[in-house]
Each structure stands twice: as C-alpha cells, then as structure tokens.
Amino acid sequence: MARISASVFTSHVPAIGAAIDLGKTHEPYWQPLFKGFEPSKQWMKDNRPDVIFLVYNDHATAFSLDLIPTFAIGTAAEFNPADEGWGPRPVPKVIGHPELASHIAQSVIQDDFDLTIVNRMDVDHGLTVPLSLMCGQPDAWPCPVIPFAVNVVQYPVPSGRRCFNLGRAIRKAVESFDQDLNVQIWGTGGMSHQLQGARAGLINREWDNAWLDKMINDPEAAAATPHIDYVREAGSEGIELVMWLIARGAMADVPAFGAPEGAPVGPKPRLAHRFYHVPASNTAVGHAILENQG
Amino acid sequence: MARISASVFTSHVPAIGAAIDLGKTHEPYWQPLFKGFEPSKQWMKDNRPDVIFLVYNDHATAFSLDLIPTFAIGTAAEFNPADEGWGPRPVPKVIGHPELASHIAQSVIQDDFDLTIVNRMDVDHGLTVPLSLMCGQPDAWPCPVIPFAVNVVQYPVPSGRRCFNLGRAIRKAVESFDQDLNVQIWGTGGMSHQLQGARAGLINREWDNAWLDKMINDPEAAAATPHIDYVREAGSEGIELVMWLIARGAMADVPAFGAPEGAPVGPKPRLAHRFYHVPASNTAVGHAILENQG
Amino acid sequence: MALDKPYQDIPGTIIFDAEQSRRGYWLNQFCMSLMKAENRERFKANERAYLDEWAMTEEQKQAVLARDLNWCMRTGGNIYFLAKIGATDGKSFQYMAATMTGMTQEEYMQMMLSGGRSAEGNRYIGEDGDAQAHRQPQGQSHQKKDA
Amino acid sequence: MALDKPYQDIPGTIIFDAEQSRRGYWLNQFCMSLMKAENRERFKANERAYLDEWAMTEEQKQAVLARDLNWCMRTGGNIYFLAKIGATDGKSFQYMAATMTGMTQEEYMQMMLSGGRSAEGNRYIGEDGDAQAHRQPQGQSHQKKDA
Ligand SMILES: [Fe+3]
Ligand SMILES: [Fe+3]
C-alpha cells in the first residue's frame, strides 16, 4: 500500500528560481533565504520519497484564458519546464508517475472531485521553484513528480474547504494504491504578496505567521478562512495559500475522506522545520515540513 | 430573475445530422424518426427560450487525450461547428451567452463543482444535432446557447448523482442571475447504444423506456443508477445518459441545491412530448420534453 | 491498482479507463491527427511511413494497417478516436461497427433495423448471447474475405 | 449579476473575476502571444501594427503602448498575462510592480527590504493607507519622468 509520509509547504517565487539559475544564492540579498532552506535540503536527502504529489498553480503559462481548469492532474510520463518568456529554466525535466496519477484521478473523480486530466503540459516556476528549493541543482530530480495544478488566477477559485477536502480524498486514493510507495505531498504558493495595483508589495508578517500556526495545528480552522481574508490581509496573490490546504488535508491527523463520523484519526504530524523570510522580490516566503508520525 | 422554463432530452446521433444536411429526412429509413420530432419543432416555435443551456459531450473533437475536463462550460461569445473529419456541418455558428455562462460558472464553482472554463472550443455533433432536431435548418439558431461538455469518454465519468446535483446547482445559479431570461436546459446523448466490439449494436428498448419513465417521474431514483447498469443494459455508450440527469436535476420539482431539508419543492413538470425510435444508425433515439408548471 | 473495475465481466466490451488511455495514448493521438486534411493525405500516401512518425507500438501499427478495430481497442484505442481512421478511408460508422462483429455492413444494418442486438445472453461473460467470445465472428464478412 | 463581490472594497486591488476576464480576453490573449520569440520580435518591430492584429479595444491598445499596467488592468488585463509585456521589454517583475505604484524601482525595492507595504490602512477603501486612491502616485517615478 502506498502512504503519505510527509507534507512540504513553500512559496514558489519566480525570482528565487532566477537567483538559483544565475548563481546568486550567496549574494547578501538572497543568502538569508537560502540559508533557511539548508535544513530542508538535508531533510530531503534523509527522507527521499518515491513520488512527490506537487500542488501548484500555473501562471498563464500552460493555461491561457482559452481553458481554465479548476483542478488539473498531470498523468503524463514527463513534463518539460516551460518557457515563461526568458527561455525554460535550466532544470531537469519532470518525470511523472502515470500509474499513481491515473489511480488518484480515478479515485477522487469517483469521490465527486471534477478533475481535468492532462497528458501534455509544460510546468512553470510554480512547480520547478519548490523542487529547486528542496533539492538544489541535481542532474535529475530525486523521484517522479505528479503535477497538480489549481486555478488561483481567475475567480472564483476553489474554496479553502474544497481544497482541504480534496486533500482528504487524495490521501484515501494514495492509500488504496497497491504498490508500496512513500509519497510526499507538497503545497506551494503564497505567502502574503500582491503583484498588482497601488497596493503592490503588501506583506503581512503577523497574519502569515498566525495562519501558518493555524495551518499546522488546527487545519480545519485554516480551511475555514474565507477568500476575502486572504486578499484583504495577505494581498491579492496571497490567495495561493488555499493550495497548502490540499497538502495539509492529506495528513494522517485529518479524518480520511468518507470515514464515518468519530472514526479514529492519526497523531498530529511532527513539525520538522519552519521558516519565514521577507522579502523575495515581491513576496513573503513561508515554509514548513510536516512528518506523519508512526 | 432568470428561470428555467423547460428541459429537453434527446439523443445526438451523428448520422441524424448527416441525414438532415444531405436532405434525406424523407427517406423511408429516416422518416419515422423525423416524424417523431415534428411536435418538438412546433413546441420550440411556441416556446422559444432566451438561452439554451446545452449539456452534451465532445467525441474526441475539441478535446483529445491531451486534456480531458470532467465538466467544461463554454463562456465564449461564439463557437464554431467542428470539422469532425468530413468538414464542418453546414449549420449556423453557435452564439454563446458569456454573461450568463460566467455567472453560472461562478455560482457552481462556489458550490464545489470544479468546472473547467472554456473560451475557445469548436462544438461537435453532440451539440449541433440536438439543435437541428429541435429547430430544423434555420439561418441562425433561435437564441444563444451555452455549451456544457461532460466527459463520458474516458472513465471514470462523473456519477449520475454528481450530474443530478450539478443540475440542482445550475438551477440555483440561473435563478440568481438578475436579468429576466427564459432558460431551457437540454440533456443530450444516449439512449442505448454500443459502438465497439463484438457487442456493437446492442439496443435495449425495455430498459431504455423503463429508465425514461424513472427519469421523468422519479428522477432521484434514476440518478441512483450505477454506471455499470448503463453499460451492461444499455451498451458502453449508453453511459451518455448521465448527462440527462444534469438537465433533470435543474427542474422545479427537485429540491434546489443548498435548500434546507424539507423545503417545499415545485410541482412535477408537465410531459409535453415523448418519443422513442430504433434505429438511427447504431443507436436508439429517446426524446422527452418537460415543462415547469406555474 | 486496488480500485474496482466492475466492467470487466461484460462480453465484447472494453471500457476506456485510465489504464487503457495510458496504453493507447499515442495510437489515439495518431488518430486525432487525422482530423487535419494534410495529415490524411500523408497517411494515405504512405501509411507505414506516417505511422512510424508516432511513438506507437509495432502491434498498434499492425492493428491500424489491418484496420482491425477490435485489435486496436485491445491495445488501448478508443472508438471515437479510431473512427477517424474510418473517416479517412471514407467509411461510414456503421461499416466500422460491422467490422468489429464480423458481419457485413448489410447484415449489421439488418440487425439494427430489426431492433438491434438483444441484451439477452450478452450481459455477463459466460452467458450464451451472440456477443460472447465463443460465438465470434458473427457474420459472413470473414467468409467472404477468404473466398 | 446577483452574486456577491465582497472584494470590491479593497483599495488598489482589482480581482480578476469572470467579468474582468471577459472584458480583457483579447488583451490577455495578446499578452499570451508574447510567449513566442517570433511574436515578441514582431511586436517590438511595430507595436501598433502588432496590436492591430488583435480584437482589442482602442483603449486597451493605448494602455499597452503607454505601458500603464494599472490602466491595462482596469480594461481587463491580468497581471500574470501583462507580465509578459514586461518580459518582452526586458524588465523585471519588481520594475513592473514599482510602475503600478508610482515608485521608482529603487524606492519599491527599499520598501520590500524594509518588510514590504503594511496592511494598516490598506484593508478597506476609505482608510488612509498608502495604497488608497487619494495617496497616488506614491513615489518619485512620476516626477522624474516629467523632469
Ligand atoms: Fe504563484
Ligand atoms: Fe454522444
């Protein structure tokens, strides 16, 4: 049986990718940020998964306004890093896991999540920057990755509660896959940032950290955060945080999807690492690693 | 306030389109079928809606295996008839209703239906054949049409219950649109047919008519039909009937989405017309028109 | 995979699920390419050369060259995609359906005019309906070809 | 439309909803076309001619020619799409963000290094934070341009 061993949460700022690709990680501007991910890179080496289920959003790269899926799962054998206008990032191509991805798609569609199945898609910084932050600059990513894209660009985006419940359904799907796989689920994007208008550059350190506390310790409550709170408190692009709730909802301390009321849940996850830094370009960078226990 | 006045149900066999386009409707093979739609064409003239919300499926036309949305709503200003390999059908282009379509998308996504929003899409026989059957060969379709495509090609397809509940959410969305529009909702595809394998040509007249009875009189029960029953009893492509449940779920006698338990429902719809015919090429043709009362 | 596939006990029927879709990806994408007139011309000019441009298995290519739609489906083909091969050949859908049963198009059309294939004996593998494996091919098409 | 738009009371913020998306469709699709190098070259060679190939409103074209991103957004542009104009111009995202506030890139970068813009006074229209309409433009960029 496959199982989810841990969840990883991190912002996915494009400028971080550029800093890595251009060898600027030791510059004074970037050094504090990358220092915060040193323990994470070590953790990845010590806890190498068989598959990463990576929740992110596309930023007008693979999906234009021609077609906007609320939830899209990548079931292809591989995905190329996208050219976002400056040429593709010099990072390894992403190897998928078609069997597990299709299995998850099948399971969650039967649980009434109306996924779009994608077999051809380039992946942008939303997916590749978290991989770079956690894995550095290897010749190949350490394991297959299932891309899972969420619409957070055109409103209405899915609610925090919908995302949280989807995470629960994904866990159920993973646990019904009959190969013995160690799966990590990553939620990316956020934290506070606003990229537009006279309010561009908004950062709300207090709100971010309070939300992070809640996401870790009382995820049901974090899932109840209305959209308007993200926008008002954490900037228009802070809405990306709903994607973290997919990963959080898949952890063992949350009741499994479809489990009877009052069924026993697993223990609280262990917080292996937590980090927060301002700024990375226009954005506050939040990061946490949660390990399922026992 | 917009409101749903009626629902129309019909098969959407490509050969019917070809028969119309090639002027064969009076041939002995086709005459009984088109005779069955004479009352429907008159009914359309007498009950011209402002907008048709047309539920259908794409048949490897607009969507290849590159991308398969479970539910896709067309929000564009217009949609061209697709070239399915024999050139586009000589029918009018489809004028959309972007405002109502976007409104419905916004409402049902907030009700946890994970739609894909589509702004560029050609529409195939699944959408144009029902229009031809109901409207004949006009120079322009009588009103704007919102295309709503359901994946019934690659399993798992959405369950009958999911479709039925989506119909309920669509009704709620329509009724919260503040223009005064008369909206029809059409469910298309089916009835029994199998287009593949040694079992090709399967037709189950008894099952079809029993299901049609149920769909009309006890839609909750029809919505509970498991996928396997459609396939076993009505052929592999009989699964298209789940799309009829979206239209049926939007009618006034079904509790509105989110309505409190025991809230009053509207009266049973009036059956304005019902028709069944075998064969049209490989398929049993079923048809019904239901009018909301009062 | 531990997910149920309750649809595997139906005779003469292949459900196009995620596993079939994965298996048939390039076969179906090849079919999709036939939506474009210039690709149809190139395919007709040299079928084998055109097929070799696609990452299909040799078996899939053989199944296409043989126009054996049942074989195509066993290798992951989906009928809506495969129908584009028939369209390229100028064949009707009824012709294609007939070929999958072993009937001539005339035999198949007569079956449909008489109300279609009965579900009796064709609901479960192991019954004795005309779609069961032990009763294939059903019609005269095969004999004619050999004659 | 009778649906709630609770996000209209936030200063300096346009939420890209279905209505904005409809308004900005061709503007954003024009931006998307700049993902291809050959289109970037054609745009740079003759911006007006390239814009005239798209079904954009005259106002949208003027907003693009002026590189006024706030104006672009008012006409339906989305920042992720509009960013492709900046990429074509060889500008960083921080430069683009700065232009929307009236700050120079240096001023904007300093604001970010000091912890970013505060939410205080910027949560609701009618407060007195630096993102409120009556406090625009915020920086020296405008003066410089006029000098
Ligand atoms: Fe992002
Ligand atoms: Fe169909």
Short mmCIF file of N, CA and C in Angstrom, two decimals, chain D residues 17-105:
data_model
loop_
_atom_site.label_atom_id
_atom_site.label_comp_id
_atom_site.label_asym_id
_atom_site.label_seq_id
_atom_site.Cartn_x
_atom_site.Cartn_y
_atom_site.Cartn_z
N ASP D 17 -11.96 38.52 -11.98
CA ASP D 17 -13.09 37.58 -11.95
C ASP D 17 -13.62 37.38 -13.37
N ALA D 18 -14.69 36.63 -13.49
CA ALA D 18 -15.21 36.28 -14.81
C ALA D 18 -15.53 37.53 -15.63
N GLU D 19 -16.00 38.57 -14.96
CA GLU D 19 -16.36 39.79 -15.68
C GLU D 19 -15.10 40.48 -16.23
N GLN D 20 -14.08 40.58 -15.41
CA GLN D 20 -12.81 41.15 -15.87
C GLN D 20 -12.22 40.30 -16.99
N SER D 21 -12.34 39.00 -16.83
CA SER D 21 -11.76 38.07 -17.80
C SER D 21 -12.42 38.26 -19.15
N ARG D 22 -13.74 38.46 -19.14
CA ARG D 22 -14.47 38.67 -20.38
C ARG D 22 -14.02 39.97 -21.03
N ARG D 23 -13.93 41.01 -20.20
CA ARG D 23 -13.54 42.32 -20.71
C ARG D 23 -12.13 42.28 -21.30
N GLY D 24 -11.25 41.53 -20.63
CA GLY D 24 -9.84 41.57 -21.01
C GLY D 24 -9.40 40.42 -21.89
N TYR D 25 -10.34 39.65 -22.41
CA TYR D 25 -9.97 38.42 -23.12
C TYR D 25 -8.89 38.64 -24.17
N TRP D 26 -9.12 39.55 -25.11
CA TRP D 26 -8.17 39.70 -26.22
C TRP D 26 -6.88 40.39 -25.77
N LEU D 27 -7.01 41.30 -24.83
CA LEU D 27 -5.80 41.91 -24.25
C LEU D 27 -4.90 40.83 -23.66
N ASN D 28 -5.49 39.94 -22.89
CA ASN D 28 -4.69 38.90 -22.25
C ASN D 28 -4.17 37.87 -23.26
N GLN D 29 -4.98 37.60 -24.28
CA GLN D 29 -4.51 36.64 -25.29
C GLN D 29 -3.38 37.27 -26.11
N PHE D 30 -3.46 38.58 -26.36
CA PHE D 30 -2.32 39.26 -26.99
C PHE D 30 -1.06 39.07 -26.14
N CYS D 31 -1.21 39.29 -24.83
CA CYS D 31 -0.04 39.12 -23.94
C CYS D 31 0.50 37.70 -24.05
N MET D 32 -0.40 36.74 -24.06
CA MET D 32 -0.01 35.33 -24.14
C MET D 32 0.80 35.07 -25.41
N SER D 33 0.47 35.77 -26.48
CA SER D 33 1.17 35.54 -27.74
C SER D 33 2.65 35.91 -27.62
N LEU D 34 2.97 36.75 -26.63
CA LEU D 34 4.37 37.18 -26.46
C LEU D 34 5.24 36.10 -25.83
N MET D 35 4.64 34.95 -25.54
CA MET D 35 5.44 33.81 -25.08
C MET D 35 6.30 33.26 -26.22
N LYS D 36 5.95 33.61 -27.46
CA LYS D 36 6.73 33.10 -28.60
C LYS D 36 7.71 34.17 -29.09
N ALA D 37 8.95 33.76 -29.26
CA ALA D 37 10.01 34.71 -29.64
C ALA D 37 9.66 35.47 -30.91
N GLU D 38 9.12 34.76 -31.92
CA GLU D 38 8.86 35.46 -33.18
C GLU D 38 7.78 36.54 -33.00
N ASN D 39 6.83 36.30 -32.11
CA ASN D 39 5.82 37.33 -31.85
C ASN D 39 6.41 38.52 -31.10
N ARG D 40 7.32 38.23 -30.17
CA ARG D 40 7.99 39.33 -29.46
C ARG D 40 8.73 40.22 -30.47
N GLU D 41 9.38 39.59 -31.43
CA GLU D 41 10.13 40.38 -32.42
C GLU D 41 9.19 41.23 -33.25
N ARG D 42 8.09 40.63 -33.68
CA ARG D 42 7.14 41.38 -34.49
C ARG D 42 6.53 42.53 -33.70
N PHE D 43 6.21 42.28 -32.44
CA PHE D 43 5.66 43.34 -31.59
C PHE D 43 6.67 44.48 -31.44
N LYS D 44 7.92 44.12 -31.18
CA LYS D 44 8.93 45.16 -30.96
C LYS D 44 9.18 45.95 -32.24
N ALA D 45 9.08 45.30 -33.36
CA ALA D 45 9.35 45.97 -34.64
C ALA D 45 8.29 47.03 -34.94
N ASN D 46 7.04 46.73 -34.58
CA ASN D 46 5.96 47.69 -34.84
C ASN D 46 4.81 47.39 -33.90
N GLU D 47 4.87 48.04 -32.74
CA GLU D 47 3.91 47.70 -31.68
C GLU D 47 2.47 47.92 -32.14
N ARG D 48 2.25 49.08 -32.73
CA ARG D 48 0.88 49.43 -33.13
C ARG D 48 0.34 48.42 -34.15
N ALA D 49 1.16 48.08 -35.13
CA ALA D 49 0.70 47.14 -36.16
C ALA D 49 0.38 45.78 -35.54
N TYR D 50 1.23 45.36 -34.62
CA TYR D 50 1.00 44.06 -33.99
C TYR D 50 -0.29 44.09 -33.15
N LEU D 51 -0.47 45.17 -32.41
CA LEU D 51 -1.68 45.29 -31.59
C LEU D 51 -2.93 45.29 -32.47
N ASP D 52 -2.81 45.90 -33.65
CA ASP D 52 -3.98 45.99 -34.53
C ASP D 52 -4.41 44.63 -35.06
N GLU D 53 -3.57 43.61 -34.89
CA GLU D 53 -3.97 42.26 -35.31
C GLU D 53 -4.94 41.62 -34.31
N TRP D 54 -5.11 42.25 -33.15
CA TRP D 54 -5.92 41.66 -32.09
C TRP D 54 -7.22 42.43 -31.91
N ALA D 55 -8.27 41.72 -31.53
CA ALA D 55 -9.60 42.33 -31.36
C ALA D 55 -9.69 43.09 -30.04
N MET D 56 -8.66 43.87 -29.74
CA MET D 56 -8.66 44.66 -28.52
C MET D 56 -9.35 45.99 -28.74
N THR D 57 -9.82 46.62 -27.66
CA THR D 57 -10.38 47.95 -27.79
C THR D 57 -9.23 48.94 -27.98
N GLU D 58 -9.57 50.10 -28.53
CA GLU D 58 -8.55 51.13 -28.70
C GLU D 58 -7.94 51.50 -27.35
N GLU D 59 -8.79 51.55 -26.33
CA GLU D 59 -8.28 51.91 -25.00
C GLU D 59 -7.25 50.89 -24.53
N GLN D 60 -7.54 49.60 -24.76
CA GLN D 60 -6.58 48.58 -24.35
C GLN D 60 -5.25 48.74 -25.07
N LYS D 61 -5.33 49.07 -26.36
CA LYS D 61 -4.09 49.27 -27.12
C LYS D 61 -3.31 50.46 -26.57
N GLN D 62 -4.01 51.55 -26.29
CA GLN D 62 -3.34 52.73 -25.74
C GLN D 62 -2.69 52.40 -24.40
N ALA D 63 -3.41 51.62 -23.59
CA ALA D 63 -2.87 51.28 -22.27
C ALA D 63 -1.60 50.46 -22.41
N VAL D 64 -1.57 49.56 -23.40
CA VAL D 64 -0.37 48.75 -23.63
C VAL D 64 0.77 49.63 -24.14
N LEU D 65 0.46 50.49 -25.13
CA LEU D 65 1.50 51.36 -25.69
C LEU D 65 2.10 52.25 -24.60
N ALA D 66 1.25 52.69 -23.67
CA ALA D 66 1.72 53.55 -22.58
C ALA D 66 2.41 52.75 -21.49
N ARG D 67 2.39 51.41 -21.59
CA ARG D 67 2.93 50.54 -20.54
C ARG D 67 2.35 50.92 -19.16
N ASP D 68 1.07 51.31 -19.19
CA ASP D 68 0.40 51.68 -17.94
C ASP D 68 -0.36 50.45 -17.45
N LEU D 69 0.27 49.70 -16.56
CA LEU D 69 -0.30 48.41 -16.15
C LEU D 69 -1.59 48.57 -15.36
N ASN D 70 -1.69 49.64 -14.57
CA ASN D 70 -2.96 49.85 -13.87
C ASN D 70 -4.10 50.08 -14.86
N TRP D 71 -3.80 50.84 -15.88
CA TRP D 71 -4.80 51.11 -16.93
C TRP D 71 -5.15 49.79 -17.63
N CYS D 72 -4.12 49.02 -17.95
CA CYS D 72 -4.36 47.71 -18.57
C CYS D 72 -5.30 46.87 -17.70
N MET D 73 -5.06 46.88 -16.41
CA MET D 73 -5.89 46.05 -15.52
C MET D 73 -7.32 46.55 -15.45
N ARG D 74 -7.48 47.86 -15.47
CA ARG D 74 -8.85 48.39 -15.46
C ARG D 74 -9.62 47.94 -16.69
N THR D 75 -8.92 47.69 -17.78
CA THR D 75 -9.60 47.25 -19.01
C THR D 75 -9.65 45.72 -19.12
N GLY D 76 -9.33 45.03 -18.03
CA GLY D 76 -9.49 43.57 -18.03
C GLY D 76 -8.19 42.78 -18.06
N GLY D 77 -7.06 43.46 -18.05
CA GLY D 77 -5.78 42.73 -18.04
C GLY D 77 -5.55 42.04 -16.72
N ASN D 78 -4.87 40.91 -16.79
CA ASN D 78 -4.47 40.20 -15.57
C ASN D 78 -2.95 40.28 -15.46
N ILE D 79 -2.48 40.45 -14.24
CA ILE D 79 -1.06 40.75 -14.05
C ILE D 79 -0.15 39.63 -14.57
N TYR D 80 -0.58 38.36 -14.46
CA TYR D 80 0.29 37.29 -14.95
C TYR D 80 0.43 37.34 -16.47
N PHE D 81 -0.62 37.79 -17.13
CA PHE D 81 -0.55 37.96 -18.58
C PHE D 81 0.25 39.23 -18.91
N LEU D 82 -0.07 40.31 -18.23
CA LEU D 82 0.59 41.59 -18.52
C LEU D 82 2.09 41.50 -18.29
N ALA D 83 2.50 40.63 -17.37
CA ALA D 83 3.93 40.49 -17.08
C ALA D 83 4.71 40.09 -18.32
N LYS D 84 4.04 39.50 -19.28
CA LYS D 84 4.74 39.07 -20.50
C LYS D 84 5.14 40.27 -21.37
N ILE D 85 4.42 41.39 -21.21
CA ILE D 85 4.86 42.62 -21.89
C ILE D 85 6.17 43.09 -21.27
N GLY D 86 6.22 43.08 -19.94
CA GLY D 86 7.45 43.47 -19.25
C GLY D 86 8.62 42.58 -19.63
N ALA D 87 8.35 41.27 -19.73
CA ALA D 87 9.42 40.34 -20.10
C ALA D 87 9.92 40.68 -21.50
N THR D 88 8.99 41.02 -22.39
CA THR D 88 9.37 41.40 -23.75
C THR D 88 10.25 42.66 -23.74
N ASP D 89 9.94 43.56 -22.81
CA ASP D 89 10.72 44.79 -22.69
C ASP D 89 12.03 44.56 -21.93
N GLY D 90 12.23 43.34 -21.42
CA GLY D 90 13.44 43.07 -20.65
C GLY D 90 13.39 43.65 -19.25
N LYS D 91 12.19 43.85 -18.73
CA LYS D 91 12.06 44.43 -17.39
C LYS D 91 11.82 43.34 -16.35
N SER D 92 12.24 43.56 -15.14
CA SER D 92 11.98 42.61 -14.05
C SER D 92 10.58 42.80 -13.53
N PHE D 93 10.11 41.78 -12.81
CA PHE D 93 8.79 41.90 -12.23
C PHE D 93 8.75 43.03 -11.20
N GLN D 94 9.86 43.21 -10.48
CA GLN D 94 9.87 44.29 -9.49
C GLN D 94 9.75 45.66 -10.16
N TYR D 95 10.35 45.79 -11.32
CA TYR D 95 10.18 47.05 -12.06
C TYR D 95 8.71 47.28 -12.38
N MET D 96 8.06 46.20 -12.88
CA MET D 96 6.64 46.34 -13.23
C MET D 96 5.80 46.69 -12.00
N ALA D 97 6.07 46.00 -10.90
CA ALA D 97 5.31 46.28 -9.68
C ALA D 97 5.50 47.74 -9.27
N ALA D 98 6.73 48.21 -9.36
CA ALA D 98 7.01 49.60 -8.98
C ALA D 98 6.19 50.57 -9.83
N THR D 99 6.12 50.32 -11.15
CA THR D 99 5.40 51.26 -12.01
C THR D 99 3.93 51.39 -11.62
N MET D 100 3.38 50.32 -11.04
CA MET D 100 1.96 50.39 -10.68
C MET D 100 1.71 51.26 -9.45
N THR D 101 2.79 51.57 -8.72
CA THR D 101 2.63 52.37 -7.51
C THR D 101 3.07 53.80 -7.70
N GLY D 102 3.81 54.05 -8.79
CA GLY D 102 4.38 55.38 -8.98
C GLY D 102 5.78 55.49 -8.41
N MET D 103 6.26 54.41 -7.77
CA MET D 103 7.61 54.44 -7.21
C MET D 103 8.63 54.12 -8.29
N THR D 104 9.86 54.57 -8.07
CA THR D 104 10.96 54.06 -8.86
C THR D 104 11.24 52.63 -8.39
N GLN D 105 11.97 51.89 -9.22
CA GLN D 105 12.27 50.51 -8.82
C GLN D 105 13.08 50.50 -7.53
#
